Every structure is written in C-alpha cells, then in structure tokens.
Coordinates of C-alpha atoms in Angstrom, one line a residue:
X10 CA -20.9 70.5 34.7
X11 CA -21.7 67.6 32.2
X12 CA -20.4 67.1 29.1
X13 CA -20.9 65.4 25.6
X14 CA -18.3 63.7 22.9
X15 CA -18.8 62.5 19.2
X16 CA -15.9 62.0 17.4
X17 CA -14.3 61.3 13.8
X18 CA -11.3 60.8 12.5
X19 CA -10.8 62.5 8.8
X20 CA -15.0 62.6 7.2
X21 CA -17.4 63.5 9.7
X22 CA -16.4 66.5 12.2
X23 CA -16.0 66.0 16.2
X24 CA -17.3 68.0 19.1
X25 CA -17.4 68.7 22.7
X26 CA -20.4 69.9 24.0
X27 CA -21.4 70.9 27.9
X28 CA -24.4 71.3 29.8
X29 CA -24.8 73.5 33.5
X30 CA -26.1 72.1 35.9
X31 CA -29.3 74.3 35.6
X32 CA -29.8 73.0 31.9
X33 CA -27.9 75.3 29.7
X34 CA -25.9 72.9 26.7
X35 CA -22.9 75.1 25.0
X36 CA -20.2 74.6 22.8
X37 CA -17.0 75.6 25.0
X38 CA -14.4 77.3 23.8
X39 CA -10.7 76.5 24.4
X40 CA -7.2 78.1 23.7
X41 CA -5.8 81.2 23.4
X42 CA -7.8 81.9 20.1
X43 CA -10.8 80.6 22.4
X44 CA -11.8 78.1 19.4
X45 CA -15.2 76.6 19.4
X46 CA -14.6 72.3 20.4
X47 CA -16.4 71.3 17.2
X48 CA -13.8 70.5 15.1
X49 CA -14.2 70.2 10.9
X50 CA -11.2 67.7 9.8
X51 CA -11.3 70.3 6.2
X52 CA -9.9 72.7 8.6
X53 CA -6.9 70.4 10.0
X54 CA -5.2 69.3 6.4
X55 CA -8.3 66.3 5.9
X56 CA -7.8 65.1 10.3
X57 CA -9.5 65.3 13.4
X58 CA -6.4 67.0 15.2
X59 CA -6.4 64.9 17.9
X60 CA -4.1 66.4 20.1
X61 CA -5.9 69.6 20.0
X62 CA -9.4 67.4 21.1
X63 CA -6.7 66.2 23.8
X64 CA -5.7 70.4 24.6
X65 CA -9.3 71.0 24.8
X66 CA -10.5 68.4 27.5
X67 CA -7.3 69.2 30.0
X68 CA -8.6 72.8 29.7
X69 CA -12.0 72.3 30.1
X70 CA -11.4 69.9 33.5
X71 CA -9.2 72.7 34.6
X72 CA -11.7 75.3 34.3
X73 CA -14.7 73.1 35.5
X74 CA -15.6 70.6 38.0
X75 CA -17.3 67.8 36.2
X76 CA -20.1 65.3 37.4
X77 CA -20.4 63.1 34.0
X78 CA -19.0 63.1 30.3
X79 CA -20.7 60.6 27.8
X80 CA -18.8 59.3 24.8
X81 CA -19.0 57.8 21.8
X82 CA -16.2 55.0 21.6
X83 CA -16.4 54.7 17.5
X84 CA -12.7 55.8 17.1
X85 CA -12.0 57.4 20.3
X86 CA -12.3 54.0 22.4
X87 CA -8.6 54.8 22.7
X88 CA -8.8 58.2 24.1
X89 CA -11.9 57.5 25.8
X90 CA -10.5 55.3 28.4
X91 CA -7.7 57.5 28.8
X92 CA -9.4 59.8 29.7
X93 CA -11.8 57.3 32.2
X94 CA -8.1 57.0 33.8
X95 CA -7.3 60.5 34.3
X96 CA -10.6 62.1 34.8
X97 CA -12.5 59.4 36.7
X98 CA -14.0 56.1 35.3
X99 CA -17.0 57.4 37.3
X100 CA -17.4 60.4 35.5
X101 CA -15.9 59.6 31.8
X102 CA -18.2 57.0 30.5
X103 CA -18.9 55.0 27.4
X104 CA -22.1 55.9 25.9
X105 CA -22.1 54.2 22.1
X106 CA -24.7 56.4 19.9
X107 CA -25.2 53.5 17.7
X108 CA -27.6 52.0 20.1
X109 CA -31.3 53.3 17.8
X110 CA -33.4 52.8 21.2
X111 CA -31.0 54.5 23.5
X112 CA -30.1 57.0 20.7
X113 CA -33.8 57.6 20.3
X114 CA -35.0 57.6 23.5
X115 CA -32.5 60.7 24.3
X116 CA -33.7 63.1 21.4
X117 CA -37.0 62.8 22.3
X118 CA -36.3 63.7 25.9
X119 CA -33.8 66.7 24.7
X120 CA -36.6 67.7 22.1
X121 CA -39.7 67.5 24.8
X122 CA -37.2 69.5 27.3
X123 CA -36.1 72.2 24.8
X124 CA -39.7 72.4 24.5
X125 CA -40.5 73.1 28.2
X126 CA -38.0 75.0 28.5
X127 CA -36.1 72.7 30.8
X128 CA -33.3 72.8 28.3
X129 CA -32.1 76.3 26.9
X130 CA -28.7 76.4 24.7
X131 CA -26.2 79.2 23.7
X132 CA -27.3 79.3 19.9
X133 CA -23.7 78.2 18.6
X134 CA -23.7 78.7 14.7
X135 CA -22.1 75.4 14.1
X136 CA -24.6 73.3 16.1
X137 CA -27.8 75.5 14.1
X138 CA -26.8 74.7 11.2
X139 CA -26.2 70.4 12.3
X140 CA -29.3 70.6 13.5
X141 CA -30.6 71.9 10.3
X142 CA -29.0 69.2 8.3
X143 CA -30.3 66.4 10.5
X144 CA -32.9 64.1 9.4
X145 CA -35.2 61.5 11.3
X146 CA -34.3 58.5 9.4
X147 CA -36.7 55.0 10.5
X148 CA -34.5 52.9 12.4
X149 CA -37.0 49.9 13.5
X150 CA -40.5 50.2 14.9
X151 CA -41.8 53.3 15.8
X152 CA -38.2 54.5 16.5
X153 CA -35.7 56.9 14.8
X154 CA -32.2 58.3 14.5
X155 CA -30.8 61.1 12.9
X156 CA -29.2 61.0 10.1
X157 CA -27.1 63.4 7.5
X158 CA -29.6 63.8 4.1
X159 CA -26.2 64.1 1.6
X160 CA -22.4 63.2 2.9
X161 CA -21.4 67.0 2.8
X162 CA -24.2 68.1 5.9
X163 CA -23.0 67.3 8.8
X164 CA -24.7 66.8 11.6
X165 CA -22.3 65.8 14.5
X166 CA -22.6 68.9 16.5
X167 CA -26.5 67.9 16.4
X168 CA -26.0 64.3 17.5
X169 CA -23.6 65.1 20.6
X170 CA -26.0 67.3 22.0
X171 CA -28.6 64.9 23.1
X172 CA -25.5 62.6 24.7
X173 CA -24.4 65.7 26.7
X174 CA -28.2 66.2 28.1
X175 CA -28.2 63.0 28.9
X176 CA -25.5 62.9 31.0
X177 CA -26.5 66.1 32.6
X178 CA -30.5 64.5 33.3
X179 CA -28.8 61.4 34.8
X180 CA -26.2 63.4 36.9
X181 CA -28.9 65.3 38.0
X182 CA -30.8 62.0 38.9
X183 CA -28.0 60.6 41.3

C-alpha cells in the first residue's frame, strides 16, 4: 500500500489518500463512524483536528502494510517527521507540492495513467467534486499547477491524489 498527504491547518481542508499496489487510489476510511480522511476544518469548530489526522494514520498502518507515504511538509513538517520516526524514514517521506516541475510532472503522469487505465479510483464524492474545482493555472514555461478558481473551492483532495500515485509508481519502481 502507498499513501498520499496534503494538509492545512484552519482554510484549506486536509486528506489522506491511498493507492494498491495494482493501481487503485481511495480515500480510506477510519473510526468507528468509518469517516472519510479528507477533513473540512468548517466541520472541526474552524481547525484541522489534528489529532484525529494522528487517529487516522495509527489505524491505517494497523490495517495495512505500507511501502511509501509522500507528504506535504507546509504545516505538518512537525507531524511529518514524526511519523518518518515511527513509521519508517524509508517509507514516510517529504514530498513538498510547491515544487511547479515536480508538481507538474506528476499530474500529467496520473492524468495519462487514468487515461490508460493504469490508474482506476473509488469515485469518492469529496475528491469529484476537488477535482472539479481545480484549475490549470501557468506556473512557468510550458508547465502548470493546479489551482482553486475562488477561495471557497477546494481542491486539496485533487492535489493529494497525484502525490499518492506517485509514491505508488516509484514504490512500484524499486
């Protein structure tokens, strides 16, 4: 199992994503009301709750045996290494999404897999409707990002997604 992690601490909203080892990316779902690990801060009194994003990750590594997590340090750095410590610096890994060529480079390789069929998902609501709001937005030559068109569409679901297949492509590499 690979795995994906964007996340915020009271705006934007923060998820978990996974991908199987055959190419199927999913939001899992954690805790005894088996909530989805995208978390809206609106939902949480105006915060990420972090110790629920900490709840979710012991499950998950309880339930599956992981090869690589990426993660965006942006206000997580914290967490992030953490979690390097308990889970394995060699498979919890720093992997900044503000990096356009990196960034870039992964959605066109999760676009030209979904394409192929190389890369199916689980159709999770929350991730449709980020990937909906997303925009390609120039970043410098010949190269984009994504990017929310207003403040109130998220898009974070969307943007972990591509980090999670990347980890699973370069597990699946070594």
């Amino acid at each position: 199992m690979c795995g994906g992690f964007d996340g915020s601490t009271s705006d934007d909203w923060t998820a978990i994503k996974l991908e199987t080892i055959d190419g199927r990316l999913f939001t899992p779902r954690y805790g005894p009301d088996l909530r989805p690990t995208i978390w809206n801060p609106a939902e949480w009194g105006g915060t990420i709750p972090r110790t629920e994003v900490h709840s979710a990750w012991a499950e998950l590594f309880d339930r599956f045996r992981f090869e690589r997590v990426y993660y965006d340090p942006p206000q997580w750095a914290t967490e992030g290494e953490e979690w390097a410590r308990t889970y394995g610096e060699d498979v919890f890994i720093e992997w900044p999404t503000y990096r356009p060529r990196q960034m870039h480079a992964a959605l066109e390789r999760m676009v030209t897999d979904l394409r192929t069929r190389e890369l199916t998902h689980d159709g999770c609501p929350i991730t449709t409707q980020h990937v909906a709001n997303a925009r390609k937005v120039a970043s410098v030559k010949d190269i984009y990002i994504l990017s929310k068109p207003t403040q109130h569409q998220k898009i974070d679901a969307a943007g972990t997604s591509p980090i999670t297949h990347e980890a699973a492509c370069d597990a699946r590499a070594a």
